[in-house]
């Protein structure tokens, strides 16, 4: 009887150990939930770098009596782990794309998911509204309802905080608009756009 009991106890101990390890991992993930408030200054500087990158964004400046606005909430995004041969889901980006363009360490991978997992509403930094027209896209009044609209997706930063990936959607009416991706590097404490490409046009 004792001979048969030993294997059973061994299996029981192994299962218990696995459960404890898994519980520890889950608790660690909870403890390391991402704090977007700590990156608000970076978000501000990243958006300013993009808005000053192209003169077409000058239509958003308050001094130009803008007929366009920036939505005051970042668009939530998802990270797809599917093969890059398939297009990412709406408001999504593939993990391979992030690993290629801004960082490919294990800590980078974990950081990408932490920055987008169970994401609460993240607002565009208030400082952006000092120069540019920023509105709540869900509470528009006339004539703002007919303004062109810019939606920034939540910036994704590398683990070392030196590279960032940002998507931007522009909507100017039915079947009118376009999208862009931006890659930025932080050089001498200043965010600079180093790459820009169009993703869609209508």
CSV table of C-alpha atoms in Angstrom, one decimal:
chain,number,residue,atom,x,y,z
A,1,UNK,CA,0.0,0.0,0.0
A,2,UNK,CA,2.8,2.4,0.9
A,3,UNK,CA,4.5,1.6,-2.5
A,4,UNK,CA,1.4,2.8,-4.3
A,5,UNK,CA,0.9,5.8,-2.1
A,6,UNK,CA,4.3,7.4,-2.8
A,7,UNK,CA,3.7,8.0,-6.6
A,8,UNK,CA,0.3,9.5,-5.7
A,9,UNK,CA,1.9,11.9,-3.1
A,10,UNK,CA,4.5,12.9,-5.7
A,11,UNK,CA,1.9,13.8,-8.3
A,12,UNK,CA,-0.1,15.7,-5.7
A,13,UNK,CA,2.9,17.7,-4.6
A,14,UNK,CA,3.8,18.4,-8.3
A,15,UNK,CA,0.3,19.7,-9.0
A,16,UNK,CA,0.2,21.8,-5.9
A,17,UNK,CA,3.6,23.3,-6.8
A,18,UNK,CA,2.4,24.1,-10.3
A,19,UNK,CA,-0.7,25.8,-8.9
A,20,UNK,CA,1.4,27.9,-6.5
A,21,UNK,CA,3.7,29.0,-9.3
A,22,UNK,CA,0.8,29.9,-11.5
A,23,UNK,CA,-0.8,31.9,-8.7
A,24,UNK,CA,2.4,33.7,-8.1
A,25,UNK,CA,2.7,34.6,-11.8
A,26,UNK,CA,-0.9,35.9,-11.8
A,27,UNK,CA,-0.3,38.0,-8.6
A,28,UNK,CA,2.9,39.4,-10.2
A,29,UNK,CA,1.0,40.5,-13.3
A,30,UNK,CA,-1.6,42.2,-11.1
A,31,UNK,CA,1.1,44.0,-9.1
A,32,UNK,CA,2.8,45.2,-12.3
A,33,UNK,CA,-0.4,46.7,-13.8
A,34,UNK,CA,0.6,49.5,-16.1
A,35,UNK,CA,0.5,53.1,-14.8
A,36,UNK,CA,-0.3,55.4,-17.7
A,37,UNK,CA,-0.4,58.5,-15.6
A,38,UNK,CA,3.4,58.1,-15.1
A,39,UNK,CA,3.8,58.5,-18.9
A,40,UNK,CA,1.6,61.5,-19.3
A,41,UNK,CA,4.6,63.8,-19.9
A,42,UNK,CA,5.9,61.4,-22.6
A,43,UNK,CA,2.5,61.2,-24.2
A,44,UNK,CA,2.3,65.0,-24.3
A,45,UNK,CA,5.8,65.3,-26.0
A,46,UNK,CA,5.1,62.4,-28.4
A,47,UNK,CA,1.8,64.1,-29.6
A,48,UNK,CA,3.5,67.4,-30.0
A,49,UNK,CA,6.3,65.8,-32.0
A,50,UNK,CA,3.7,64.3,-34.4
A,51,UNK,CA,1.6,67.5,-34.6
A,52,UNK,CA,4.6,69.6,-35.5
A,53,UNK,CA,5.9,67.0,-37.9
A,54,UNK,CA,3.5,67.8,-40.7
A,55,UNK,CA,2.2,71.2,-41.6
A,56,UNK,CA,-1.2,69.8,-42.4
A,57,UNK,CA,-1.9,69.4,-38.7
A,58,UNK,CA,-1.7,73.2,-38.4
A,59,UNK,CA,-5.5,73.3,-39.1
A,60,UNK,CA,-5.9,72.1,-35.5
A,61,UNK,CA,-4.2,75.1,-34.0
A,62,UNK,CA,-6.5,77.4,-32.1
A,63,UNK,CA,-5.0,80.5,-33.7
A,64,UNK,CA,-6.2,79.3,-37.1
A,65,UNK,CA,-9.9,79.0,-36.2
A,66,UNK,CA,-9.8,75.3,-36.6
A,67,UNK,CA,-12.4,73.3,-38.4
A,68,UNK,CA,-10.9,70.1,-37.0
A,69,UNK,CA,-10.3,68.7,-33.5
A,70,UNK,CA,-8.4,66.1,-31.6
A,71,UNK,CA,-10.5,63.6,-29.7
A,72,UNK,CA,-9.7,63.9,-26.0
A,73,UNK,CA,-9.5,60.2,-25.4
A,74,UNK,CA,-6.8,57.8,-26.8
A,75,UNK,CA,-8.2,55.0,-28.9
A,76,UNK,CA,-7.7,51.6,-27.1
A,77,UNK,CA,-5.7,49.1,-29.1
A,78,UNK,CA,-5.1,45.4,-29.0
A,79,UNK,CA,-2.0,43.4,-29.7
A,80,UNK,CA,-2.5,40.5,-32.1
A,81,UNK,CA,-0.2,37.5,-31.8
A,82,UNK,CA,-1.4,36.0,-35.1
A,83,UNK,CA,0.9,35.5,-38.1
A,84,UNK,CA,1.7,38.8,-39.8
A,85,UNK,CA,0.3,37.4,-43.1
A,86,UNK,CA,-3.1,38.2,-41.6
A,87,UNK,CA,-4.1,41.9,-41.1
A,88,UNK,CA,-4.4,43.0,-37.5
A,89,UNK,CA,-7.9,43.4,-36.0
A,90,UNK,CA,-9.5,46.9,-36.0
A,91,UNK,CA,-7.5,49.2,-33.7
A,92,UNK,CA,-4.9,46.4,-33.4
A,93,UNK,CA,-1.2,45.9,-34.2
A,94,UNK,CA,0.8,42.7,-34.5
A,95,UNK,CA,3.3,41.8,-31.9
A,96,UNK,CA,5.9,41.1,-34.6
A,97,UNK,CA,5.5,44.7,-35.9
A,98,UNK,CA,6.3,46.1,-32.4
A,99,UNK,CA,9.2,43.7,-31.9
A,100,UNK,CA,10.6,44.8,-35.2
A,101,UNK,CA,10.2,48.6,-35.0
A,102,UNK,CA,10.7,49.5,-31.3
A,103,UNK,CA,12.2,46.7,-29.3
A,104,UNK,CA,12.5,42.9,-29.3
A,105,UNK,CA,13.5,41.9,-25.7
A,106,UNK,CA,11.4,39.7,-23.4
A,107,UNK,CA,10.8,42.8,-21.3
A,108,UNK,CA,9.6,44.7,-24.3
A,109,UNK,CA,7.1,42.0,-25.2
A,110,UNK,CA,5.7,42.0,-21.6
A,111,UNK,CA,5.6,45.7,-21.6
A,112,UNK,CA,3.5,45.9,-24.9
A,113,UNK,CA,0.9,43.6,-23.4
A,114,UNK,CA,0.9,45.5,-20.1
A,115,UNK,CA,0.3,48.8,-21.8
A,116,UNK,CA,-2.7,47.5,-23.7
A,117,UNK,CA,-4.2,44.8,-21.4
A,118,UNK,CA,-7.5,45.7,-19.6
A,119,UNK,CA,-7.0,49.3,-20.6
A,120,UNK,CA,-9.1,51.9,-18.9
A,121,UNK,CA,-9.9,55.3,-20.6
A,122,UNK,CA,-6.7,57.3,-21.1
A,123,UNK,CA,-7.1,61.0,-21.9
A,124,UNK,CA,-5.0,63.1,-24.2
A,125,UNK,CA,-2.8,65.3,-21.9
A,126,UNK,CA,-4.5,68.6,-21.1
A,127,UNK,CA,-1.4,70.5,-22.2
A,128,UNK,CA,-2.2,69.6,-25.8
A,129,UNK,CA,-5.4,71.7,-25.5
A,130,UNK,CA,-3.4,74.9,-24.8
A,131,UNK,CA,-2.3,75.1,-28.5
A,132,UNK,CA,-4.7,72.7,-30.3
A,133,UNK,CA,-8.4,72.2,-30.4
A,134,UNK,CA,-9.3,69.2,-28.2
A,135,UNK,CA,-12.9,68.0,-27.8
A,136,UNK,CA,-14.8,65.1,-26.3
A,137,UNK,CA,-15.8,63.2,-29.4
A,138,UNK,CA,-18.9,61.8,-27.7
A,139,UNK,CA,-20.3,65.3,-26.7
A,140,UNK,CA,-20.1,67.4,-29.9
A,141,UNK,CA,-22.3,70.4,-30.5
A,142,UNK,CA,-23.0,72.2,-33.7
A,143,UNK,CA,-21.1,73.2,-35.7
A,144,UNK,CA,-18.3,71.0,-34.2
A,145,UNK,CA,-20.3,67.9,-35.2
A,146,UNK,CA,-19.1,68.5,-38.8
A,147,UNK,CA,-15.5,69.2,-38.0
A,148,UNK,CA,-12.8,66.8,-39.2
A,149,UNK,CA,-11.5,64.6,-36.4
A,150,UNK,CA,-8.1,63.2,-35.3
A,151,UNK,CA,-8.0,60.1,-33.2
A,152,UNK,CA,-4.7,59.2,-31.6
A,153,UNK,CA,-4.2,55.6,-30.5
A,154,UNK,CA,-2.5,55.0,-27.2
A,155,UNK,CA,1.3,55.3,-27.7
A,156,UNK,CA,3.2,52.1,-27.1
A,157,UNK,CA,6.7,52.5,-25.6
A,158,UNK,CA,9.7,50.2,-25.5
A,159,UNK,CA,10.9,49.0,-22.2
A,160,UNK,CA,13.8,51.5,-22.0
A,161,UNK,CA,11.4,54.4,-22.9
A,162,UNK,CA,13.5,55.4,-25.9
A,163,UNK,CA,11.2,54.3,-28.7
A,164,UNK,CA,7.5,54.7,-29.3
A,165,UNK,CA,4.8,53.5,-31.8
A,166,UNK,CA,1.7,55.6,-32.4
A,167,UNK,CA,-1.2,55.2,-34.8
A,168,UNK,CA,-3.4,58.2,-35.9
A,169,UNK,CA,-6.7,58.1,-37.7
A,170,UNK,CA,-8.1,61.2,-39.6
A,171,UNK,CA,-11.8,61.4,-40.4
A,172,UNK,CA,-13.2,64.2,-42.5
A,173,UNK,CA,-16.6,62.8,-43.4
A,174,UNK,CA,-18.3,59.7,-45.0
A,175,UNK,CA,-15.6,57.9,-47.1
A,176,UNK,CA,-13.1,60.6,-46.3
A,177,UNK,CA,-10.0,60.1,-44.2
A,178,UNK,CA,-6.8,58.2,-43.7
A,179,UNK,CA,-4.6,56.6,-41.1
A,180,UNK,CA,-0.9,56.8,-40.3
A,181,UNK,CA,1.7,55.0,-38.1
A,182,UNK,CA,4.6,56.9,-36.5
A,183,UNK,CA,7.8,55.6,-35.1
A,184,UNK,CA,9.6,58.0,-32.7
A,185,UNK,CA,12.9,57.9,-30.9
A,186,UNK,CA,13.8,59.8,-27.7
A,187,UNK,CA,17.1,61.6,-28.5
A,188,UNK,CA,18.7,63.8,-25.9
A,189,UNK,CA,15.4,63.8,-23.9
A,190,UNK,CA,13.4,64.9,-27.0
A,191,UNK,CA,10.9,62.8,-28.9
A,192,UNK,CA,11.5,62.9,-32.7
A,193,UNK,CA,9.5,61.3,-35.5
A,194,UNK,CA,11.9,59.0,-37.4
A,195,UNK,CA,9.5,57.1,-39.6
A,196,UNK,CA,5.9,57.7,-40.9
A,197,UNK,CA,3.8,55.7,-43.2
A,198,UNK,CA,0.2,55.7,-44.3
A,199,UNK,CA,-2.0,52.7,-43.3
A,200,UNK,CA,-5.3,53.4,-45.0
A,201,UNK,CA,-7.1,56.0,-47.1
A,202,UNK,CA,-10.7,56.6,-48.0
